[in-house]
Amino acid sequence: MYAKIQETASSLRQRMTTKPETAIVLGTGLGQLASEITDKLEIPYSEIPNFPVSTVEGHSGKLIFGKLGGKDIMAMQGRFHYYEGYSMKEVTFPIRVMYELGIKTLFVSNAAGGMNADFKIGDLMIITDHINFFPEHPLRGKNFPTGPRFPDMHEPYDLQLVAEADRIAAEKGIRVMHGTYVGVQGPTFETPAEYRMYRLLGGDAVGMSTIPEVIVARHCGIRVFGVSVITDLGGFDVPVEVSHEEVQEAANSAQPLMTEIMREMIARS
């Protein structure tokens, strides 16, 4: 696997004309942030050696190099999920490649179901911690040389980046919430009882991605900032039916605010 990571990084390096130190993973319905990127080099995943291919609606499947906030960045427009049948090594393969390309800060985004009574659909939740319910750990197996066998996770989401996002949101009058993200396998949405259980365990939002990428990024020493767009609510007195299309729609309406915060954070970095 490590040889494949190096092969992929070498192939991309030959096509790159920039030297980004910041990467962004764009989740469900959040791919339009890519339209803010200028001076773009777009590479479909299908053209990248050893890369998986995204199969989920709302994930277009391109790696983008360009500028955002006046800084060189790379972005994944579409991610890979465990529920698609990929192994955790495949799900987190792009993060390993990012490390080889010199990425030092990772921005991750996702669409999530909220179970905090203070949340509203369309809210941005800055992720301050997570609870991992995935059945396979992304670091299972032989340890990669990028980090220790037993990595510390006392600060998975960088507190300085969280504070910077809070300052920017306050300046721009954007409502942001904080919370703990619960990561589950999917692909079913949660039952009312599952929502209530995750809430009792300390979760504020639940989704089917992000945590494996964050764990691998932290194993590589990459700083992480994460944000969830609350696209549906669950675990309350009246169960609410949810569809993937509704999740995409809610994410689309919230993404200009997320884009504004991320763009400004990158500009100030």
GROMACS .gro file of N, CA and C in nm, residues 26 31 34 44-45 53-54 56-64 76-79:
model
   60
   26LEU      N    1  -1.456   1.778   0.036
   26LEU     CA    2  -1.593   1.830   0.022
   26LEU      C    3  -1.692   1.715   0.025
   31GLY      N    4  -1.998   2.015  -0.280
   31GLY     CA    5  -1.899   2.023  -0.387
   31GLY      C    6  -1.895   2.156  -0.460
   34ALA      N    7  -1.607   2.413  -0.482
   34ALA     CA    8  -1.504   2.404  -0.585
   34ALA      C    9  -1.514   2.517  -0.686
   44PRO      N   10  -0.988   1.405  -1.286
   44PRO     CA   11  -1.087   1.304  -1.243
   44PRO      C   12  -1.017   1.189  -1.170
   45TYR      N   13  -1.085   1.136  -1.069
   45TYR     CA   14  -1.026   1.026  -0.994
   45TYR      C   15  -0.989   0.909  -1.086
   53VAL      N   16  -1.287   0.530  -0.694
   53VAL     CA   17  -1.379   0.617  -0.768
   53VAL      C   18  -1.506   0.632  -0.686
   54SER      N   19  -1.551   0.756  -0.665
   54SER     CA   20  -1.671   0.781  -0.586
   54SER      C   21  -1.794   0.733  -0.661
   56VAL      N   22  -2.123   0.784  -0.517
   56VAL     CA   23  -2.240   0.841  -0.451
   56VAL      C   24  -2.286   0.968  -0.521
   57GLU      N   25  -2.418   0.981  -0.539
   57GLU     CA   26  -2.475   1.102  -0.597
   57GLU      C   27  -2.439   1.222  -0.509
   58GLY      N   28  -2.394   1.330  -0.573
   58GLY     CA   29  -2.352   1.447  -0.497
   58GLY      C   30  -2.202   1.452  -0.477
   59HIS      N   31  -2.133   1.345  -0.519
   59HIS     CA   32  -1.987   1.340  -0.511
   59HIS      C   33  -1.935   1.324  -0.654
   60SER      N   34  -1.878   1.432  -0.710
   60SER     CA   35  -1.847   1.429  -0.853
   60SER      C   36  -1.720   1.352  -0.885
   61GLY      N   37  -1.626   1.341  -0.792
   61GLY     CA   38  -1.508   1.259  -0.816
   61GLY      C   39  -1.396   1.327  -0.891
   62LYS      N   40  -1.348   1.441  -0.839
   62LYS     CA   41  -1.236   1.511  -0.901
   62LYS      C   42  -1.140   1.561  -0.793
   63LEU      N   43  -1.012   1.558  -0.826
   63LEU     CA   44  -0.912   1.622  -0.743
   63LEU      C   45  -0.879   1.756  -0.809
   64ILE      N   46  -0.883   1.862  -0.731
   64ILE     CA   47  -0.867   1.997  -0.786
   64ILE      C   48  -0.747   2.065  -0.721
   76MET      N   49  -1.064   1.769  -0.266
   76MET     CA   50  -1.132   1.648  -0.313
   76MET      C   51  -1.279   1.683  -0.331
   77GLN      N   52  -1.325   1.682  -0.456
   77GLN     CA   53  -1.466   1.705  -0.481
   77GLN      C   54  -1.534   1.569  -0.490
   78GLY      N   55  -1.574   1.519  -0.373
   78GLY     CA   56  -1.626   1.383  -0.363
   78GLY      C   57  -1.529   1.295  -0.286
   79ARG      N   58  -1.580   1.226  -0.185
   79ARG     CA   59  -1.495   1.139  -0.103
   79ARG      C   60  -1.540   0.994  -0.117
   0.00000   0.00000   0.00000
